[in-house]
XYZ file of C-alpha atoms in Angstrom:
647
model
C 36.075 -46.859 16.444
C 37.065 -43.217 16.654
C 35.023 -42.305 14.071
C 32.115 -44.189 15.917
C 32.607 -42.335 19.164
C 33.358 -38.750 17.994
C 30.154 -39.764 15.761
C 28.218 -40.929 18.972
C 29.165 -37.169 20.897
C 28.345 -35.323 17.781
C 24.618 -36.683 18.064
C 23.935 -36.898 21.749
C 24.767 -32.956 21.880
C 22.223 -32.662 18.891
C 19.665 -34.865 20.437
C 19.831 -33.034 23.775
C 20.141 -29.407 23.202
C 18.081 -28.915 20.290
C 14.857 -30.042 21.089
C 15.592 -27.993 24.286
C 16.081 -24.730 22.349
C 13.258 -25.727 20.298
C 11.159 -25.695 23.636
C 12.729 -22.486 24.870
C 11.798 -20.756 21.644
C 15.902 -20.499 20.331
C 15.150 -22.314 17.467
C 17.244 -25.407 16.429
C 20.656 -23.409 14.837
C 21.585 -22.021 18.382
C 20.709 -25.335 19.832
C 23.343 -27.009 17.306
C 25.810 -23.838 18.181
C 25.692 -23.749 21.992
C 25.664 -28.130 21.826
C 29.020 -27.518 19.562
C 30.352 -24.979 22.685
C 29.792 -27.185 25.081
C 31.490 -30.355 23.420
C 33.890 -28.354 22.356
C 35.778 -25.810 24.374
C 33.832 -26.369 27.628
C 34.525 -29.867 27.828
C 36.943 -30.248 25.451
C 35.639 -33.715 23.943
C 35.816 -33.053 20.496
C 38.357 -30.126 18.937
C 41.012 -31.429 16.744
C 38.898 -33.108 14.607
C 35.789 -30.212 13.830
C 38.318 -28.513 10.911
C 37.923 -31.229 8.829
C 34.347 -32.568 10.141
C 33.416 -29.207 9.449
C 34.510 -28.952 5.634
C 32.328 -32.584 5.169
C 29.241 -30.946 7.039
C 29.375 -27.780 4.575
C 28.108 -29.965 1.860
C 24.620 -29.633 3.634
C 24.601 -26.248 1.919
C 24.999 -27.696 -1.213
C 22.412 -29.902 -0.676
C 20.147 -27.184 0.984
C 20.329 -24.918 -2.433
C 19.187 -27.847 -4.078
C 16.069 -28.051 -2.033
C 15.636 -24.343 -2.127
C 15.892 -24.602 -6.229
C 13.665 -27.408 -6.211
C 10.839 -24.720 -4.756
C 11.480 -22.018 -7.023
C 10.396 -23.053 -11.120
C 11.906 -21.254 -13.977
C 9.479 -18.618 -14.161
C 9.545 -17.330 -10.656
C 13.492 -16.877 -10.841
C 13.170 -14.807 -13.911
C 10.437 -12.852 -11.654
C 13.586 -12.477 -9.196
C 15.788 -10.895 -11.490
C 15.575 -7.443 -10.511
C 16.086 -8.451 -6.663
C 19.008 -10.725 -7.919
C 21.015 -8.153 -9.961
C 19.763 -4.635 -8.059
C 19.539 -5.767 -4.855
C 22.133 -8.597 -4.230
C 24.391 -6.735 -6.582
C 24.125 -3.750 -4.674
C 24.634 -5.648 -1.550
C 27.254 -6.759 -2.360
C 29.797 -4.268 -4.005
C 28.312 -1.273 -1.318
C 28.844 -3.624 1.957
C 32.359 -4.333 0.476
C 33.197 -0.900 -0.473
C 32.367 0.052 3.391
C 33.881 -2.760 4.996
C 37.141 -2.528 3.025
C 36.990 1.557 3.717
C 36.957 0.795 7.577
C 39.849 -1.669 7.240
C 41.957 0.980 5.413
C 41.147 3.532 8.393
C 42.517 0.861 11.252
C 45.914 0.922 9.050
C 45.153 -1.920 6.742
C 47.192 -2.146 3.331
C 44.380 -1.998 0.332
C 44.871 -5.462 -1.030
C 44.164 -6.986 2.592
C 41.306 -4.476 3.198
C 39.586 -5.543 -0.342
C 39.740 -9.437 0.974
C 38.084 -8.546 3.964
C 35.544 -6.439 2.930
C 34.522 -8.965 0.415
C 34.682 -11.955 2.143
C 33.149 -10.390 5.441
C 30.381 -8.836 2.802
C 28.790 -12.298 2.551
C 26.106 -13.867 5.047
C 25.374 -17.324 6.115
C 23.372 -19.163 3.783
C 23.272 -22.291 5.763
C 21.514 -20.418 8.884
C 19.488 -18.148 7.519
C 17.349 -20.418 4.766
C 17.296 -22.590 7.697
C 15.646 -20.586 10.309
C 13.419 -18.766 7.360
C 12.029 -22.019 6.143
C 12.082 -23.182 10.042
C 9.738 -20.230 10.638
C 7.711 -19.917 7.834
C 9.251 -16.376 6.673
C 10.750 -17.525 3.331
C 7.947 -16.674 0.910
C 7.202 -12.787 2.854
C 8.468 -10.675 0.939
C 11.596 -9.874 3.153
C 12.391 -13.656 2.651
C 12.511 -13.235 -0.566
C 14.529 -10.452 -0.643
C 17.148 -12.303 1.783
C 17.051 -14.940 -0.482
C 18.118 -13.040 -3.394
C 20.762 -11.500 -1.547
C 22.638 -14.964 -0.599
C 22.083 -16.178 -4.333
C 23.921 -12.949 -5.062
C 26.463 -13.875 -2.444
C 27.364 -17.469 -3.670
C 27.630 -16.368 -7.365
C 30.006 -13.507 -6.003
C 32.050 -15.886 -4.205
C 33.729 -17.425 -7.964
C 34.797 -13.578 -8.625
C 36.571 -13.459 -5.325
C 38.166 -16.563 -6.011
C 39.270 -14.934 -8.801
C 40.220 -11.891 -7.317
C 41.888 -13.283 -3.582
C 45.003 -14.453 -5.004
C 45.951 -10.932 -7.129
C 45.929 -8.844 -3.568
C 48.700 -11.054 -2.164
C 51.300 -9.254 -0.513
C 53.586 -11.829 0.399
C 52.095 -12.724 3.395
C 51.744 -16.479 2.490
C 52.475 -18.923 5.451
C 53.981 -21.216 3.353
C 51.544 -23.895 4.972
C 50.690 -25.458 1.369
C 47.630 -25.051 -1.091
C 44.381 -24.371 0.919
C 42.123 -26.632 2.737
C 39.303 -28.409 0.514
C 36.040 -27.228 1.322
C 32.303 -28.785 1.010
C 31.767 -26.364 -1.619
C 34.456 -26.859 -4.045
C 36.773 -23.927 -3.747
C 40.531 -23.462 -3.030
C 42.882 -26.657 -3.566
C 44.242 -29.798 -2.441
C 47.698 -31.058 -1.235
C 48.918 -33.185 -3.677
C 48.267 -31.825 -6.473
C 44.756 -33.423 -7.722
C 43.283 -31.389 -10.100
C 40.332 -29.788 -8.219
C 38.963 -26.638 -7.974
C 39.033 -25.527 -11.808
C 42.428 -26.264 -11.937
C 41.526 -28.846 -14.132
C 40.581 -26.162 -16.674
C 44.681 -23.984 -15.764
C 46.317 -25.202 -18.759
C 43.471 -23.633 -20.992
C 43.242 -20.324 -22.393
C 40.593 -17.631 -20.761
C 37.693 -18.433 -23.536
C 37.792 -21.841 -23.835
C 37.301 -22.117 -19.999
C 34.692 -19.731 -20.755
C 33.389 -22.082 -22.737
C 33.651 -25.212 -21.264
C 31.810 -23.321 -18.222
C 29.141 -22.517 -20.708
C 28.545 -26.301 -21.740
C 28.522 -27.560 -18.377
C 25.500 -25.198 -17.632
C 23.588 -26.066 -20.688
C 24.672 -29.706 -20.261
C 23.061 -29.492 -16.739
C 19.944 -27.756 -17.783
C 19.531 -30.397 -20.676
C 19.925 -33.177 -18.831
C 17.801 -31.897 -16.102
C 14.689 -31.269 -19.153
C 15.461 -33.994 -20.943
C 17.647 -37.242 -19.855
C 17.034 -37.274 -15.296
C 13.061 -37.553 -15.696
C 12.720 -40.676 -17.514
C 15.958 -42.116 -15.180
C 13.864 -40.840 -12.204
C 10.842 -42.895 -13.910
C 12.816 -46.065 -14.283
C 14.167 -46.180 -10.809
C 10.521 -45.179 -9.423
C 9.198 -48.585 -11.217
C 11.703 -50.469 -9.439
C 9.899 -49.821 -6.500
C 13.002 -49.845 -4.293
C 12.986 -46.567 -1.831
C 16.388 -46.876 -0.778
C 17.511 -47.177 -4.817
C 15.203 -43.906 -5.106
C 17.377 -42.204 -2.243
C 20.804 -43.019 -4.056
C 19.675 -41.733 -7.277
C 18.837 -38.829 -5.950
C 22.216 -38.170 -3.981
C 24.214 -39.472 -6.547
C 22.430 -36.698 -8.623
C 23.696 -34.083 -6.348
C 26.929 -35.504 -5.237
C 27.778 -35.765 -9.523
C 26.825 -32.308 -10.144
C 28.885 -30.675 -7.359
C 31.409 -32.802 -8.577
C 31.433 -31.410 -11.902
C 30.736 -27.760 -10.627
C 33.964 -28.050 -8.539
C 35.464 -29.790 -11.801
C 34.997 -26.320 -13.455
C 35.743 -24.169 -10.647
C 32.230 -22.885 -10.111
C 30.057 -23.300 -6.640
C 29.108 -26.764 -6.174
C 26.260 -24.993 -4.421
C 25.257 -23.121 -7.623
C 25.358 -26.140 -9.976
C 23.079 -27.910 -7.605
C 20.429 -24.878 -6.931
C 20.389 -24.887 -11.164
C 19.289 -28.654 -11.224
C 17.045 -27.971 -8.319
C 15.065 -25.416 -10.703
C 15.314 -27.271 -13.438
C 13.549 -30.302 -11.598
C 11.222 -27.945 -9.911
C 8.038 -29.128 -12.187
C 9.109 -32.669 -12.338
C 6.510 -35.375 -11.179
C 8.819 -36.263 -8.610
C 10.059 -32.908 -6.985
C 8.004 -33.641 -3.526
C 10.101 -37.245 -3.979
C 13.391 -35.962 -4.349
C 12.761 -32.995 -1.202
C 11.655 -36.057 1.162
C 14.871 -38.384 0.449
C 17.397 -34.975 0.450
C 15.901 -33.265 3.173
C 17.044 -35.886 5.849
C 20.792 -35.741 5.010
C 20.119 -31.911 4.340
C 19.183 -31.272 8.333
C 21.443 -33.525 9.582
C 24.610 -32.053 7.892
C 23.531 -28.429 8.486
C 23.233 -29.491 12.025
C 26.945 -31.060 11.800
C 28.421 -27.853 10.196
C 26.502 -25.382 13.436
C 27.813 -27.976 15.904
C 31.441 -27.631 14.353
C 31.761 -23.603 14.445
C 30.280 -23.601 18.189
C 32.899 -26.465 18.860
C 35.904 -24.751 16.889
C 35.190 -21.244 18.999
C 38.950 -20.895 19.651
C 38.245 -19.375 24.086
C 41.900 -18.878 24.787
C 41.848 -15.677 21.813
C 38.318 -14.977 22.646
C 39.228 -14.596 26.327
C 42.885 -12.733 25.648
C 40.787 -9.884 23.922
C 37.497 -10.181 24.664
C 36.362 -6.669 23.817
C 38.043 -6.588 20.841
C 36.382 -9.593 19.802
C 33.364 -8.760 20.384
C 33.418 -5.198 19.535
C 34.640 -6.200 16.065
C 31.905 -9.287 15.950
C 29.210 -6.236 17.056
C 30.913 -3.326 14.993
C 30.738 -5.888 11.379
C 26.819 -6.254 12.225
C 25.856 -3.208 13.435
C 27.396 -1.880 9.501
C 25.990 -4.278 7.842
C 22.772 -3.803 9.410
C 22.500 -0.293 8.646
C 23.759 -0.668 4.690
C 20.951 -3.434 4.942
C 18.155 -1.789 6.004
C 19.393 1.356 3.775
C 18.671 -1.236 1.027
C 15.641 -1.980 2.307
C 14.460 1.310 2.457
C 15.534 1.890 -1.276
C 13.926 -0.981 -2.392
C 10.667 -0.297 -0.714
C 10.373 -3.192 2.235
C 7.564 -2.957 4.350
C 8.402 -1.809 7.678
C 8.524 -5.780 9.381
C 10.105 -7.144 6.300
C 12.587 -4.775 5.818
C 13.652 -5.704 9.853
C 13.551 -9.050 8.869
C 16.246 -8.797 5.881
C 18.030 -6.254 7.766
C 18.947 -8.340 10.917
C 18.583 -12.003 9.406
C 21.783 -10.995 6.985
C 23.650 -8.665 9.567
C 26.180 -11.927 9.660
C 28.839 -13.130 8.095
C 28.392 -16.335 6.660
C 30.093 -19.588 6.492
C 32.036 -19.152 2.861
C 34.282 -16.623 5.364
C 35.766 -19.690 6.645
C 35.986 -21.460 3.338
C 37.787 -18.078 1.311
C 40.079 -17.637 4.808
C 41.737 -20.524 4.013
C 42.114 -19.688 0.288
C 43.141 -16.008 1.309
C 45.992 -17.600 3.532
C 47.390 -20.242 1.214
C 47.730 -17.420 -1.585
C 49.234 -14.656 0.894
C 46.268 -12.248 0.662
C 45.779 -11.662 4.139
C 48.041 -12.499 7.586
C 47.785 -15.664 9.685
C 47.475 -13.668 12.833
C 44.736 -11.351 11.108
C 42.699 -14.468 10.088
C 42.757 -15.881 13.789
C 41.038 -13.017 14.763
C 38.755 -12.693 12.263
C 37.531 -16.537 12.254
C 36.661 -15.767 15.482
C 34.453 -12.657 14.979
C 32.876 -14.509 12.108
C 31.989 -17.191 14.534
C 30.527 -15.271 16.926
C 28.456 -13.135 14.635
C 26.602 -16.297 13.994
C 26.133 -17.345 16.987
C 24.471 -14.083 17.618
C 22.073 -14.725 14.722
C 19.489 -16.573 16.103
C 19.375 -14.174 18.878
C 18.767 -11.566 16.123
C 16.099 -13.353 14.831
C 14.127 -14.007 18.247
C 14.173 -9.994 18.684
C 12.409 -9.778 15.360
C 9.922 -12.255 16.357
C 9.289 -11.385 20.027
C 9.719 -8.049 20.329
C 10.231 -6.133 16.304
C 7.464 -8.087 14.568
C 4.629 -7.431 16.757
C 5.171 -3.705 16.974
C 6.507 -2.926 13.481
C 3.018 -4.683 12.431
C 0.796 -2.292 14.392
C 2.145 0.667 13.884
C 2.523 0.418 9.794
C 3.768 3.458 7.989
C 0.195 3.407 5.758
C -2.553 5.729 7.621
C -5.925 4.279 7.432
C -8.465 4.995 4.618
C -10.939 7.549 5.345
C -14.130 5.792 5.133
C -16.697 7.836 3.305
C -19.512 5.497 3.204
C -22.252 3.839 5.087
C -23.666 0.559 5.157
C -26.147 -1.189 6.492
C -23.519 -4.352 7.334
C -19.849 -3.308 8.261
C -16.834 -6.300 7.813
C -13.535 -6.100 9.416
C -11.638 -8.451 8.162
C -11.393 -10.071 4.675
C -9.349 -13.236 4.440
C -10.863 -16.580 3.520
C -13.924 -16.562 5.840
C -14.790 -12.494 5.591
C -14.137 -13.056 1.517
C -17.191 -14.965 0.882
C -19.455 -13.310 3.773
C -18.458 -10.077 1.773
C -19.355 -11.374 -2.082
C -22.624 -13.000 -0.519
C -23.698 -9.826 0.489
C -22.292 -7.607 -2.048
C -23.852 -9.310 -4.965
C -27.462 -9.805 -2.985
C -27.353 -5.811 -3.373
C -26.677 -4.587 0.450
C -24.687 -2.131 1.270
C -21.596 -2.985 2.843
C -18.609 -1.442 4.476
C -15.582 -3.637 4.710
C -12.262 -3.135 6.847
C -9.097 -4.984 6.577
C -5.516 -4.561 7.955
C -3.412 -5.726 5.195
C -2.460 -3.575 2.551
C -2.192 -6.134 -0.170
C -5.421 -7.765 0.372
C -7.126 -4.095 -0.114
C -4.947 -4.067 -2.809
C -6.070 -7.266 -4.385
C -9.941 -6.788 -3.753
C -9.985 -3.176 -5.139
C -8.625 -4.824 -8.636
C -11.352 -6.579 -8.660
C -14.038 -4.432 -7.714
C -14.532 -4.993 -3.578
C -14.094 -1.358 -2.349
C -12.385 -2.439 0.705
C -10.515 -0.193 3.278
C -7.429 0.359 5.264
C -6.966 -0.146 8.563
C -6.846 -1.565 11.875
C -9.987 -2.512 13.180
C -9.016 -3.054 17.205
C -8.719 0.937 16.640
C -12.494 2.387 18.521
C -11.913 5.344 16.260
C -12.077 3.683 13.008
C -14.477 1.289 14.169
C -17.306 4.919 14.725
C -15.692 6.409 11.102
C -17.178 3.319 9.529
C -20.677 3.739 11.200
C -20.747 0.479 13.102
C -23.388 2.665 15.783
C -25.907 3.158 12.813
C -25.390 -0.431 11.119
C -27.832 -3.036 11.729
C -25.533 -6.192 11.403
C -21.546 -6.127 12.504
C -19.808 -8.874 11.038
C -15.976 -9.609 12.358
C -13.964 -12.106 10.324
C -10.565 -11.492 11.866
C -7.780 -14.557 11.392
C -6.265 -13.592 14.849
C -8.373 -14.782 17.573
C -7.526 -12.615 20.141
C -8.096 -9.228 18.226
C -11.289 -10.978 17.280
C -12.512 -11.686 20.560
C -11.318 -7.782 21.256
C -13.097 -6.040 18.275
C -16.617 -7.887 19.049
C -15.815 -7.515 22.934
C -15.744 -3.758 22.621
C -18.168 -3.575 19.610
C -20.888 -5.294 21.854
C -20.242 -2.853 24.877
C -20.099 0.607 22.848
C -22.912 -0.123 20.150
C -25.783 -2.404 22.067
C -28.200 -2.288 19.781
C -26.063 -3.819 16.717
C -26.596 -7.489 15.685
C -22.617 -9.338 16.222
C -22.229 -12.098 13.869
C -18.045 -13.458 14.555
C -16.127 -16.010 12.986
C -14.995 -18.371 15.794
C -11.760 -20.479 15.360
C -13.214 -24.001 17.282
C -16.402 -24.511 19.452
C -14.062 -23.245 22.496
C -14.124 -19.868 21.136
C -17.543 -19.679 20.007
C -18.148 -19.998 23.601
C -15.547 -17.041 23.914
C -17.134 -15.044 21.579
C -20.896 -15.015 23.153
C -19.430 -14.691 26.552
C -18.470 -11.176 25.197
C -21.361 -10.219 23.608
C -21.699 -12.361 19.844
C -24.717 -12.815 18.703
C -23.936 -15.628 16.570
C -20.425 -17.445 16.325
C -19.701 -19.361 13.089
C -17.147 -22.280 13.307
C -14.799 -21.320 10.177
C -14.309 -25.226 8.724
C -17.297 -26.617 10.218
C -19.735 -26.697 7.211
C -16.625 -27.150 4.958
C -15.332 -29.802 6.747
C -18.998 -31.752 6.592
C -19.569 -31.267 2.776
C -16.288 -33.125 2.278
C -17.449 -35.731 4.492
C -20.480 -36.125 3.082
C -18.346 -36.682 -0.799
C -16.227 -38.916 0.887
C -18.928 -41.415 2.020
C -20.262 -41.123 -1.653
C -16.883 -41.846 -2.847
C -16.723 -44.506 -0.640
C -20.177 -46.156 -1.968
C -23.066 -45.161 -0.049
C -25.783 -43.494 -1.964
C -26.038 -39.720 -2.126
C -29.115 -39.518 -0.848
C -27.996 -41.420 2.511
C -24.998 -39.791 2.871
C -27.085 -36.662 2.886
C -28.656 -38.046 5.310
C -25.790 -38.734 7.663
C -24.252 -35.942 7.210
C -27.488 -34.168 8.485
C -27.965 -35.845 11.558
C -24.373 -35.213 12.307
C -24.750 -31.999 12.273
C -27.632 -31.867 14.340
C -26.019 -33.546 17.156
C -23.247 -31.567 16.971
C -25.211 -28.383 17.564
C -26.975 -30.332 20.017
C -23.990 -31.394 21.736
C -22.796 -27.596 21.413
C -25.466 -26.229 23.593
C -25.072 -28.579 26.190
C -21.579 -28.736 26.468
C -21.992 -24.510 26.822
C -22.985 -24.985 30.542
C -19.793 -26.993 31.287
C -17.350 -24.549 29.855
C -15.736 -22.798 32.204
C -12.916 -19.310 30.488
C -9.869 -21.431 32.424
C -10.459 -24.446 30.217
C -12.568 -27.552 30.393
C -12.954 -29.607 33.611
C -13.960 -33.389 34.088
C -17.517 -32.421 33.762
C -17.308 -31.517 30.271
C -15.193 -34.119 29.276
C -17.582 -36.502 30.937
C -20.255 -34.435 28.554
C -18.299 -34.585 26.022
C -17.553 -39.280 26.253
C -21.441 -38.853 26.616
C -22.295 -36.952 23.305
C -19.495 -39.470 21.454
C -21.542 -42.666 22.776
C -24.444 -41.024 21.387
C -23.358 -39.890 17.989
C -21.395 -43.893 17.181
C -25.021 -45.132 18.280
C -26.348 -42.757 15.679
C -24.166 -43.189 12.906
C -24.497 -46.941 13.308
C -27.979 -47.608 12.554
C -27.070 -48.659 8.853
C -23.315 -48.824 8.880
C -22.208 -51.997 7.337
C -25.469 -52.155 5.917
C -25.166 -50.471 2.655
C -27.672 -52.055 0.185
C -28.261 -49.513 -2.469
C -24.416 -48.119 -4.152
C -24.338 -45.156 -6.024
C -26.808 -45.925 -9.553
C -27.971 -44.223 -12.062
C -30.840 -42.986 -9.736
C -28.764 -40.286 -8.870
C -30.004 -38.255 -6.383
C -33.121 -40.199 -6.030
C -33.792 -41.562 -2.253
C -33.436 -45.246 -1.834
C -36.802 -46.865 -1.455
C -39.366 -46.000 1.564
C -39.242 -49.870 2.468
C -35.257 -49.461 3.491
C -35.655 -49.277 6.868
C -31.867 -48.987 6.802
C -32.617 -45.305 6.317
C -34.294 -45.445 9.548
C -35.927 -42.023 7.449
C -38.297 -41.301 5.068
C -37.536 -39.253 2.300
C -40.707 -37.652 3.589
C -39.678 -37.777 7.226
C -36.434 -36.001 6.258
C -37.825 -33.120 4.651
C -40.318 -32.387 7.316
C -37.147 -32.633 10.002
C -35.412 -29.667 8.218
């Protein structure tokens, strides 16, 4: 029943302070950290038991780099490989090299300043793929980057394993072998053969070699053997079967990674790539993911719970003058990198403060440093500490970059805008999906045409294929002149932000009066937006898409082309209907009962509509094609001829 009840605390903290966080904007780590804090040294109802809680919950990492490798095929890895080897490697060996220098100037002995610097080197995987994915930041290109930093990081940490117990200097606390860990590393009391000390008795290249097989035997398998297992438990039909296959897949090859001494976390990121164009990738992600989140969630609630407040409040500026000195250099060597490796200005923030931590592996290579004597007991105290507490700042790091850095490091970009040296009689801003095909429309019907977008890499991508486009902001009156908007006759704005849109046309309409405004609206709210300041004519951007692929799907579903045509017409009809007369009941503060009570109205009207022949479908699709049904189906409640003379 203990394990029940500790259970029981574990997720009422989760259930209560993360969705809170969530709703203050924190994001769900911190929610799991300050929920572990509370339970923890505030109330003191769990404690004794988050050690070993904690080295279960680090197996969501392992899971987590299975997921991640399950996103990333073959060929975009290889793509990596620079970022892998020039940047993580770089990372790496220069962070340590720092690190280790300051721990030699505060009277360190080299062999305990090496541990430190490279175990403090590394970052936390667990939170910072979480909040990236969480946020949407992992495929910009300082995601990326980030990414191929902590890949670095885990494959550094079986060096370092290596490495920890040749800097002993006797300071071993005579405690036993080190704690077991989620991912694998350091040893067990009693002797079992874990670790890669299964592998001890054998000499250097034939562990070399056995490592060697186990990769290729994991790869193989992965190609050749899982798919058609995957395919015979699919048949069965049995979800639940599905979901066991799938952790039994990951729980057997951290197993064997751990048999070997590699990263349990490495062995399952390798599978995850290999499976990453198998038929039943999205299958896999769906079953893992659950046990993924909740785990992760386990392992943030532990190190807020484990926050040892007697130490923290015995030195406090110590504490956190170490916790804010280790992030403030690793910041700097990070966005050094950054800089070398040519990051755009917001990216190069992002992977600059989202890796400024140290990660969790600290706590894991701690314990290995102590059992083999590498670093002191009383050191270690300390230093779990700062470790905690730099992640607990993380989140906070990450709201700054995307409150307060993000915003301004996108407006003010280190490109200068193009000189535009051409007129037109149509000028663009903006050229994502929507401005795209305006722009080729006109383009190849021979106008002239000036087009303005913000993003380097779209000008980038539309001057390879022939678009002249140029750079720069177009909320800037300045550029907006340059481009000759005052002697165009049609101004076109196609911005994805809806604000700056409703900005540009806003000022565009008061400065040049006599140009025609044509503005991509968002939803019929902000068409209403747009010709309150001064559009001509506002364009839903998925309206007509949106009705084409209704109109296919009642084809699909059997009506006849012809009538679906015809449906699909008078939809649209009274949906421009119904957006004129819904215009005199929006108000800019929102909508009011009088426009809902429009709005019940025009819904009556349009299921009144719609119903004439529904359920009435007596011609299916033939090989008439696109000929109408007869004139006699009064179904139609249309002529063929009727229909063209409504158009």
């Amino acid at each position: 029943m203990e394990l029940l009840s500790d259970a029981f605390v574990y997720l009422c903290a989760a259930v209560i302070a993360v969705p809170i966080a969530n709703r203050l904007g924190l994001g769900s780590v911190l929610g799991y950290l300050i929920a572990g804090v509370v339970i923890g040294p505030v109330l003191g109802i769990v404690g004794s038991e988050t050690t070993e809680v904690q080295h279960f919950a680090e197996f969501g990492v392992v899971m987590m780099l299975f997921l991640v490798g399950l996103e990333l095929q073959p060929a975009v890895l290889w793509k990596m490989r620079k970022q892998l080897i020039g940047l993580g490697g770089l990372q790496v060996v220069g962070t340590t090299a720092v690190l280790a220098g300051i721990a030699l100037a505060f009277g360190l002995a080299w062999q305990a300043a090496l541990a430190l610097g490279m175990i403090l080197a590394l970052s936390s995987t667990a939170i910072v793929l979480q909040t990236l994915n969480e946020k949407g930041w992992l495929k910009t290109q300082g995601g990326q980057s980030s990414f191929s930093v902590l890949l670095t990081q885990d494959i550094a940490v079986i060096p370092m394993l290596a490495i920890l117990p040749l800097l002993a200097v006797g300071h071993a606390t005579g405690g036993g072998a080190a704690h077991s860990d989620g991912h694998g590393h350091g040893g067990h009391e009693g002797g079992g053969a874990h670790g890669g000390e299964a592998l001890a008795a054998l000499p250097g290249w034939a562990q070399a070699l056995v490592i060697i097989a186990v990769i290729i035997a994991i790869i193989v398998a992965g190609r050749h053997l899982l798919r058609p297992v995957f395919r015979f438990i699919a048949e069965a039909h049995l979800r639940e079967i599905f979901t066991a296959t799938a952790l039994l897949l990951v729980i057997g090859i951290a197993l064997l990674m751990d048999f070997v001494g590699l990263s349990p976390a490495l062995g399952t990121f390798l599978a995850g790539v290999v499976l990453s164009d198998s038929d039943y990738r999205h299958e896999l992600e769906s079953d893992i993911e659950p046990f993924k989140g909740l785990l992760l969630g386990l392992f943030f609630l532990t190190v807020g719970a484990g926050i040892d407040f007697n130490l923290l409040f015995g030195a406090p500026v110590t504490i956190f003058g170490l916790a804010l000195g280790l992030m403030a250099v690793k910041f700097a060597l990070l966005f050094a990198l950054g800089t070398l490796f040519r990051l755009d200005g917001p990216d190069r923030w992002l992977f600059a403060l989202g890796l400024a931590q140290a990660g969790e592996f600290a706590f894991v290579l701690f314990g290995f440093a102590s059992s083999s004597g590498a670093l002191e007991q009383s050191l270690l105290q300390t230093m779990t500490l700062v470790v905690a507490i730099s992640m607990l700042l993380t989140p906070a790091l990450f709201i700054l970059y995307e409150k307060v850095i993000a915003p301004r490091a996108a407006s003010r970009s280190d490109r200068e805008p193009d000189v535009v040296d051409s007129k037109g009689r149509v000028v663009i801003v903006g050229m994502g999906r929507f401005g795209q095909i305006v722009g080729r429309l006109l383009l190849t019907s021979g106008y002239d045409v000036v087009i303005l977008d913000h993003d380097p890499q779209t000008v980038e991508n539309l001057s390879k294929v022939g678009i002249r486009t140029f750079y720069g902001d177009a909320t800037r009156p300045d550029l907006l002149h340059t481009a000759g908007v005052g002697e165009a006759d049609l101004f076109i704005a196609a911005i994805d932000d809806r604000d700056k849109q409703t900005l540009v046309v806003e000022h565009v309409a008061k400065t040049y009066p006599k140009v025609k405004i044509l503005a991509r609206a968002r939803d019929r709210h902000h068409v209403y937006e747009l010709e309150n300041v001064g559009a001509h004519v506002a364009e839903r951007e998925v309206f007509e898409g949106a009705l084409a692929l209704g109109k296919q799907a009642l084809v699909e579903l059997g009506s006849h082309p012809f009538r679906a045509q015809t449906k699909a017409k008078e939809f649209r009809n009274h949906d421009f209907a119904m957006l004129d007369d819904l215009r005199e009941n929006y108000n800019d503060g929102g909508v009011d009962k009088s426009y809902i009570d429009a709005m019940r109205a025009h819904a009556e009207t349009l299921f009144d509509i719609m119903r004439v022949d529904r359920g009435e479908e007596r011609h299916e699709r033939t090989e008439r094609g696109w000929n109408p049904p007869p004139k006699s189906d009064a179904t139609l409640g249309l002529t063929p001829e009727g229909e063209e003379n409504r158009g």
